[in-house]
mmCIF file of C-alpha atoms and ligand atoms in Angstrom:
data_model
loop_
_atom_site.group_PDB
_atom_site.id
_atom_site.type_symbol
_atom_site.label_atom_id
_atom_site.label_comp_id
_atom_site.label_asym_id
_atom_site.label_seq_id
_atom_site.Cartn_x
_atom_site.Cartn_y
_atom_site.Cartn_z
ATOM 1 C CA MET A 23 13.059 23.721 8.334
ATOM 2 C CA SER A 24 13.394 19.794 8.530
ATOM 3 C CA LYS A 25 11.908 18.289 5.708
ATOM 4 C CA PRO A 26 7.832 17.184 6.539
ATOM 5 C CA PRO A 27 6.917 13.779 6.249
ATOM 6 C CA LEU A 28 5.627 12.451 2.647
ATOM 7 C CA LEU A 29 2.409 11.173 4.575
ATOM 8 C CA GLU A 30 0.703 12.493 7.254
ATOM 9 C CA LEU A 31 -2.769 11.437 8.719
ATOM 10 C CA ARG A 32 -4.242 13.884 11.660
ATOM 11 C CA ASP A 33 -7.349 13.067 13.220
ATOM 12 C CA LEU A 34 -8.731 10.910 10.493
ATOM 13 C CA ASN A 35 -12.205 9.883 10.919
ATOM 14 C CA ALA A 36 -14.282 8.055 8.315
ATOM 15 C CA TRP A 37 -17.378 6.440 8.044
ATOM 16 C CA TYR A 38 -19.842 4.231 6.017
ATOM 17 C CA GLY A 39 -23.185 5.500 6.012
ATOM 18 C CA GLU A 40 -23.738 5.829 9.709
ATOM 19 C CA GLY A 41 -20.895 3.032 10.575
ATOM 20 C CA HIS A 42 -18.205 5.243 11.874
ATOM 21 C CA ALA A 43 -14.952 3.310 11.085
ATOM 22 C CA LEU A 44 -11.621 5.558 11.834
ATOM 23 C CA HIS A 45 -12.309 6.979 15.237
ATOM 24 C CA GLY A 46 -9.215 9.590 14.543
ATOM 25 C CA VAL A 47 -5.769 8.224 12.918
ATOM 26 C CA ASN A 48 -2.804 9.602 13.315
ATOM 27 C CA LEU A 49 0.619 8.536 11.614
ATOM 28 C CA GLU A 50 3.009 9.813 9.392
ATOM 29 C CA VAL A 51 5.219 7.844 7.034
ATOM 30 C CA ARG A 52 8.656 9.556 5.837
ATOM 31 C CA GLU A 53 10.120 9.400 2.151
ATOM 32 C CA GLY A 54 11.772 6.062 1.671
ATOM 33 C CA GLU A 55 10.078 4.398 4.420
ATOM 34 C CA THR A 56 8.098 1.271 4.310
ATOM 35 C CA VAL A 57 5.799 1.681 7.246
ATOM 36 C CA THR A 58 3.060 -1.636 7.806
ATOM 37 C CA LEU A 59 -0.216 -1.114 9.382
ATOM 38 C CA LEU A 60 -1.012 -4.120 11.425
ATOM 39 C CA GLY A 61 -4.256 -4.918 13.465
ATOM 40 C CA ARG A 62 -7.032 -7.687 13.737
ATOM 41 C CA ASN A 63 -9.890 -7.608 11.243
ATOM 42 C CA GLY A 64 -12.262 -4.997 10.532
ATOM 43 C CA VAL A 65 -10.236 -2.434 13.068
ATOM 44 C CA GLY A 66 -10.225 0.150 10.048
ATOM 45 C CA LYS A 67 -6.617 -1.056 8.130
ATOM 46 C CA THR A 68 -8.149 -0.892 4.654
ATOM 47 C CA THR A 69 -10.366 1.653 5.318
ATOM 48 C CA THR A 70 -7.257 3.932 6.304
ATOM 49 C CA LEU A 71 -6.107 3.178 2.743
ATOM 50 C CA ARG A 72 -9.320 3.918 1.114
ATOM 51 C CA ALA A 73 -10.059 7.175 3.218
ATOM 52 C CA ILE A 74 -6.213 8.236 2.086
ATOM 53 C CA MET A 75 -7.359 7.980 -1.877
ATOM 54 C CA GLY A 76 -10.749 9.494 -0.827
ATOM 55 C CA ILE A 77 -12.984 6.623 -2.160
ATOM 56 C CA VAL A 78 -14.963 6.403 1.195
ATOM 57 C CA ALA A 79 -18.214 8.589 1.064
ATOM 58 C CA LYS A 80 -17.490 10.667 4.689
ATOM 59 C CA ARG A 81 -14.177 12.168 6.216
ATOM 60 C CA SER A 82 -13.076 14.312 8.512
ATOM 61 C CA GLY A 83 -9.710 15.314 9.670
ATOM 62 C CA ALA A 84 -6.714 15.637 7.393
ATOM 63 C CA ILE A 85 -4.432 14.142 4.892
ATOM 64 C CA LEU A 86 -1.303 16.360 4.435
ATOM 65 C CA ILE A 87 1.609 15.070 1.562
ATOM 66 C CA ASP A 88 4.293 17.103 1.362
ATOM 67 C CA GLY A 89 2.961 19.117 4.309
ATOM 68 C CA GLN A 90 0.155 20.061 1.859
ATOM 69 C CA ASP A 91 -3.748 19.146 2.686
ATOM 70 C CA VAL A 92 -5.091 17.230 -0.009
ATOM 71 C CA THR A 93 -8.316 16.291 2.503
ATOM 72 C CA ARG A 94 -10.299 17.568 -0.499
ATOM 73 C CA THR A 95 -8.159 16.381 -3.553
ATOM 74 C CA PRO A 96 -10.049 13.896 -6.129
ATOM 75 C CA LEU A 97 -8.592 10.272 -6.395
ATOM 76 C CA HIS A 98 -7.581 11.476 -10.158
ATOM 77 C CA ARG A 99 -5.483 13.964 -8.686
ATOM 78 C CA MET A 100 -3.748 12.157 -5.893
ATOM 79 C CA ALA A 101 -2.252 9.597 -9.117
ATOM 80 C CA ARG A 102 -0.764 13.055 -10.177
ATOM 81 C CA ARG A 103 0.695 13.527 -6.957
ATOM 82 C CA GLY A 104 2.452 10.468 -7.190
ATOM 83 C CA VAL A 105 -0.227 8.632 -4.525
ATOM 84 C CA GLY A 106 -0.862 4.976 -6.241
ATOM 85 C CA PHE A 107 -3.554 2.521 -4.563
ATOM 86 C CA VAL A 108 -3.380 -1.534 -5.343
ATOM 87 C CA PRO A 109 -6.428 -2.872 -3.457
ATOM 88 C CA GLU A 110 -6.833 -6.030 -1.829
ATOM 89 C CA GLU A 111 -8.613 -7.747 -4.842
ATOM 90 C CA ARG A 112 -5.859 -5.944 -7.858
ATOM 91 C CA GLY A 113 -7.760 -4.497 -10.134
ATOM 92 C CA VAL A 114 -6.261 -5.811 -13.081
ATOM 93 C CA PHE A 115 -8.575 -6.067 -16.461
ATOM 94 C CA ALA A 116 -9.164 -9.612 -16.584
ATOM 95 C CA SER A 117 -9.870 -9.490 -20.218
ATOM 96 C CA LEU A 118 -6.507 -7.537 -21.333
ATOM 97 C CA SER A 119 -3.067 -8.915 -21.749
ATOM 98 C CA VAL A 120 -0.563 -8.439 -19.500
ATOM 99 C CA ASP A 121 1.188 -5.946 -21.941
ATOM 100 C CA GLU A 122 -2.225 -4.320 -22.571
ATOM 101 C CA ASN A 123 -2.655 -3.577 -18.805
ATOM 102 C CA LEU A 124 0.686 -2.350 -18.635
ATOM 103 C CA SER A 125 -0.007 0.438 -21.457
ATOM 104 C CA LEU A 126 -3.095 1.457 -20.108
ATOM 105 C CA PRO A 127 -1.923 3.711 -16.877
ATOM 106 C CA PRO A 128 -0.849 7.659 -17.685
ATOM 107 C CA VAL A 129 2.904 8.499 -16.473
ATOM 108 C CA VAL A 130 1.347 11.194 -14.285
ATOM 109 C CA ALA A 131 4.392 11.702 -12.082
ATOM 110 C CA LYS A 132 7.544 11.846 -12.896
ATOM 111 C CA GLY A 133 9.899 8.682 -12.671
ATOM 112 C CA GLY A 134 7.427 6.589 -14.369
ATOM 113 C CA LEU A 135 9.594 2.722 -15.460
ATOM 114 C CA SER A 136 8.820 2.334 -19.490
ATOM 115 C CA LEU A 137 7.919 -0.875 -20.004
ATOM 116 C CA ALA A 138 11.376 -2.213 -20.857
ATOM 117 C CA GLU A 139 12.148 -0.921 -17.055
ATOM 118 C CA ILE A 140 9.198 -3.457 -15.791
ATOM 119 C CA TYR A 141 9.642 -5.994 -17.490
ATOM 120 C CA GLU A 142 13.343 -6.480 -16.365
ATOM 121 C CA LEU A 143 11.816 -5.711 -12.857
ATOM 122 C CA PHE A 144 9.424 -8.440 -13.663
ATOM 123 C CA PRO A 145 10.720 -11.248 -16.273
ATOM 124 C CA ASN A 146 7.876 -13.781 -15.276
ATOM 125 C CA LEU A 147 5.422 -10.817 -16.553
ATOM 126 C CA LYS A 148 7.200 -10.379 -19.630
ATOM 127 C CA GLU A 149 6.931 -13.876 -19.740
ATOM 128 C CA ARG A 150 3.885 -13.625 -19.680
ATOM 129 C CA ARG A 151 2.978 -10.644 -21.491
ATOM 130 C CA ASN A 152 0.252 -12.096 -23.850
ATOM 131 C CA SER A 153 -1.847 -13.574 -21.591
ATOM 132 C CA GLY A 154 -5.148 -12.208 -20.277
ATOM 133 C CA GLY A 155 -5.313 -11.106 -17.001
ATOM 134 C CA ALA A 156 -7.945 -13.732 -15.807
ATOM 135 C CA GLN A 157 -5.261 -16.520 -16.864
ATOM 136 C CA LEU A 158 -2.492 -15.102 -14.445
ATOM 137 C CA SER A 159 -2.242 -16.703 -11.092
ATOM 138 C CA GLY A 160 -2.557 -14.733 -8.108
ATOM 139 C CA GLY A 161 0.534 -14.123 -7.603
ATOM 140 C CA GLU A 162 1.456 -12.810 -11.179
ATOM 141 C CA GLN A 163 -2.304 -10.660 -10.681
ATOM 142 C CA GLN A 164 -0.491 -9.143 -7.277
ATOM 143 C CA MET A 165 2.962 -8.532 -9.964
ATOM 144 C CA LEU A 166 1.118 -6.917 -12.246
ATOM 145 C CA ALA A 167 -1.155 -4.564 -10.044
ATOM 146 C CA ILE A 168 1.935 -3.156 -8.140
ATOM 147 C CA ALA A 169 3.458 -3.008 -11.643
ATOM 148 C CA ARG A 170 1.132 -0.499 -13.304
ATOM 149 C CA MET A 171 1.571 1.548 -10.151
ATOM 150 C CA LEU A 172 5.380 2.063 -10.865
ATOM 151 C CA ARG A 173 4.547 2.521 -15.006
ATOM 152 C CA THR A 174 2.641 5.877 -13.559
ATOM 153 C CA GLY A 175 5.682 7.419 -11.340
ATOM 154 C CA VAL A 176 4.350 6.511 -7.778
ATOM 155 C CA ARG A 177 6.159 7.855 -4.587
ATOM 156 C CA LEU A 178 3.563 6.354 -2.626
ATOM 157 C CA LEU A 179 2.363 3.382 -2.684
ATOM 158 C CA LEU A 180 -0.765 1.825 -0.713
ATOM 159 C CA LEU A 181 -0.615 -2.197 -0.783
ATOM 160 C CA ASP A 182 -3.668 -3.739 0.760
ATOM 161 C CA GLU A 183 -2.300 -6.964 2.146
ATOM 162 C CA PRO A 184 -0.144 -7.852 -1.127
ATOM 163 C CA THR A 185 0.649 -11.516 0.138
ATOM 164 C CA GLU A 186 -2.908 -12.984 1.002
ATOM 165 C CA GLY A 187 -3.819 -16.533 -0.742
ATOM 166 C CA LEU A 188 0.011 -16.285 -2.180
ATOM 167 C CA ALA A 189 1.824 -19.525 -1.745
ATOM 168 C CA PRO A 190 5.534 -18.947 0.238
ATOM 169 C CA VAL A 191 7.833 -18.364 -2.864
ATOM 170 C CA ILE A 192 4.934 -15.803 -4.390
ATOM 171 C CA VAL A 193 5.591 -13.858 -0.846
ATOM 172 C CA GLN A 194 9.280 -13.862 -0.916
ATOM 173 C CA ARG A 195 9.478 -12.416 -4.425
ATOM 174 C CA ILE A 196 6.832 -9.768 -3.385
ATOM 175 C CA GLY A 197 9.395 -8.809 -0.453
ATOM 176 C CA GLU A 198 11.935 -8.903 -2.942
ATOM 177 C CA ILE A 199 10.709 -6.474 -5.271
ATOM 178 C CA ILE A 200 9.485 -4.424 -2.506
ATOM 179 C CA GLN A 201 13.000 -4.371 -1.336
ATOM 180 C CA GLU A 202 14.260 -3.443 -5.065
ATOM 181 C CA MET A 203 11.412 -0.576 -4.667
ATOM 182 C CA LYS A 204 12.598 0.848 -1.480
ATOM 183 C CA ARG A 205 16.472 1.093 -2.961
ATOM 184 C CA ARG A 206 15.001 3.061 -5.631
ATOM 185 C CA GLY A 207 13.650 5.428 -3.241
ATOM 186 C CA LEU A 208 9.582 4.304 -3.186
ATOM 187 C CA THR A 209 7.733 5.125 -0.194
ATOM 188 C CA VAL A 210 5.548 2.463 0.613
ATOM 189 C CA LEU A 211 2.314 1.839 3.149
ATOM 190 C CA LEU A 212 1.416 -1.841 3.422
ATOM 191 C CA VAL A 213 -1.171 -3.850 5.581
ATOM 192 C CA GLU A 214 -0.329 -6.982 6.092
ATOM 193 C CA GLN A 215 -1.095 -9.809 8.306
ATOM 194 C CA ASN A 216 1.869 -12.161 7.516
ATOM 195 C CA PHE A 217 4.205 -10.950 10.011
ATOM 196 C CA ARG A 218 7.026 -12.926 8.993
ATOM 197 C CA PHE A 219 6.908 -10.803 5.417
ATOM 198 C CA ALA A 220 6.272 -7.447 7.212
ATOM 199 C CA ALA A 221 9.201 -8.215 9.755
ATOM 200 C CA LYS A 222 11.700 -8.410 6.377
ATOM 201 C CA VAL A 223 10.242 -5.021 4.317
ATOM 202 C CA ALA A 224 9.301 -2.687 6.933
ATOM 203 C CA ASP A 225 11.107 -0.015 8.502
ATOM 204 C CA ARG A 226 8.023 0.999 10.761
ATOM 205 C CA PHE A 227 4.885 -0.474 12.239
ATOM 206 C CA TYR A 228 1.524 1.040 13.424
ATOM 207 C CA VAL A 229 -0.710 -1.091 15.417
ATOM 208 C CA MET A 230 -4.350 -0.665 14.732
ATOM 209 C CA ASP A 231 -7.814 -1.261 17.072
ATOM 210 C CA HIS A 232 -11.229 -0.200 16.797
ATOM 211 C CA GLY A 233 -10.557 2.550 14.448
ATOM 212 C CA VAL A 234 -7.444 4.280 16.099
ATOM 213 C CA VAL A 235 -3.776 3.891 16.051
ATOM 214 C CA VAL A 236 -2.875 1.793 19.767
ATOM 215 C CA ASP A 237 0.799 1.598 18.926
ATOM 216 C CA ASP A 238 3.938 2.401 16.496
ATOM 217 C CA PHE A 239 7.358 0.546 17.048
ATOM 218 C CA ASP A 240 10.683 0.607 15.266
ATOM 219 C CA VAL A 241 10.930 -3.263 13.123
ATOM 220 C CA GLY A 242 14.315 -3.368 15.563
ATOM 221 C CA GLU A 243 11.867 -3.533 18.517
ATOM 222 C CA LEU A 244 9.544 -6.354 16.692
ATOM 223 C CA PRO A 245 11.046 -9.210 18.994
ATOM 224 C CA GLY A 246 10.600 -7.799 21.643
ATOM 225 C CA ARG A 247 7.051 -6.781 21.760
ATOM 226 C CA MET A 248 5.855 -10.045 20.002
ATOM 227 C CA ALA A 249 4.439 -11.487 22.576
ATOM 228 C CA LYS A 250 1.946 -8.437 23.162
ATOM 229 C CA LEU A 251 1.298 -8.216 19.257
ATOM 230 C CA THR A 252 0.351 -12.171 19.293
ATOM 231 C CA GLU A 253 -2.382 -11.209 22.056
ATOM 232 C CA THR A 254 -3.547 -8.138 20.420
ATOM 233 C CA LEU A 255 -3.841 -9.364 17.063
ATOM 234 C CA GLY A 256 -4.746 -12.425 18.459
ATOM 235 C CA VAL A 257 -2.490 -14.812 16.013
HETATM 236 P P1 ATP B 29 -9.636 -6.741 6.913
HETATM 237 O O1 ATP B 29 -8.370 -7.176 7.198
HETATM 238 O O2 ATP B 29 -10.971 -7.694 7.220
HETATM 239 O O3 ATP B 29 -9.975 -5.931 5.900
HETATM 240 P P2 ATP B 29 -9.443 -4.283 7.937
HETATM 241 O O4 ATP B 29 -9.100 -3.785 9.502
HETATM 242 O O5 ATP B 29 -8.972 -3.757 6.689
HETATM 243 O O6 ATP B 29 -9.706 -5.262 7.925
HETATM 244 P P3 ATP B 29 -11.836 -2.464 7.370
HETATM 245 O O7 ATP B 29 -12.013 -3.344 6.243
HETATM 246 O O8 ATP B 29 -10.808 -0.883 7.180
HETATM 247 O O9 ATP B 29 -11.096 -3.390 8.422
HETATM 248 O O10 ATP B 29 -13.016 -2.646 8.104
HETATM 249 C C1 ATP B 29 -13.249 -1.029 9.095
HETATM 250 C C2 ATP B 29 -14.695 -1.547 9.547
HETATM 251 O O11 ATP B 29 -15.093 -0.980 8.470
HETATM 252 C C3 ATP B 29 -15.200 -2.594 9.610
HETATM 253 O O12 ATP B 29 -16.720 -2.699 11.041
HETATM 254 C C4 ATP B 29 -16.242 -3.209 8.556
HETATM 255 O O13 ATP B 29 -17.251 -3.982 8.951
HETATM 256 C C5 ATP B 29 -16.734 -1.464 8.203
HETATM 257 N N1 ATP B 29 -16.776 -1.416 6.730
HETATM 258 C C6 ATP B 29 -15.669 -2.297 5.692
HETATM 259 N N2 ATP B 29 -16.166 -1.928 4.802
HETATM 260 C C7 ATP B 29 -17.566 -1.338 4.694
HETATM 261 C C8 ATP B 29 -18.332 -1.246 3.709
HETATM 262 N N3 ATP B 29 -18.273 -1.063 2.082
HETATM 263 N N4 ATP B 29 -19.795 -1.044 4.053
HETATM 264 C C9 ATP B 29 -19.824 -0.641 5.529
HETATM 265 N N5 ATP B 29 -19.125 -0.934 6.526
HETATM 266 C C10 ATP B 29 -17.749 -1.410 5.880
#
């Protein structure tokens, strides 16, 4: 039997109160892939990541990790299964130093990186190790948020618009980090508006509209789809 995908969403629905945000999302992410969710603002990309983590009030449908239904698994147990989420607002502890931020997360799954390994991978964080979270630039905060997840031993990293508002040189650095994590076997599901960035790191794309997936394709098909995508995404 072939190995199930690392993540599979089947007919995933999600609501904010009465607001029906996801209308049956179907997608899969295989181990080692980097997959990007594209779509206009408000189509449900962030909600998809939040629903996977169990941080929307109401959901239906199924979320499978390694073929096992985890739909009722609470947030902290998702971490134990090796799923980590870096939200758009990043969530670093502003009053704690870089060192302290990196020392807090428990290593919950096999393969969590040591502090020394993290500093090898993120030399700029090492330079800033005694700085407070609030003193970091947006790019440094993004790197710290990703680094914290790597400490925990994630296998599947959910990243919500990691390049938003960052300078091109930092965007490039974040791309290099994702490439390096890919080489180490990490699986990534990314929400991203920055096409050029996504084309460099992603193996496959899903396009969302009005709370459902309307298209999916491999990175090699991207050039041929640019015109249609530009129209769909309004970019
Ligand atoms: P963006 O890029 O703007 O974040 P998105 O594709 O990630 O867009 P979501 O943030 O998932 O879209 O939003 C999907 C729908 O759910 C939108 O109609 C949005 O207004 C609504 N929504 C999002 N968050 C909440 C919330 N906390 N309460 C109520 N409605 C929400």
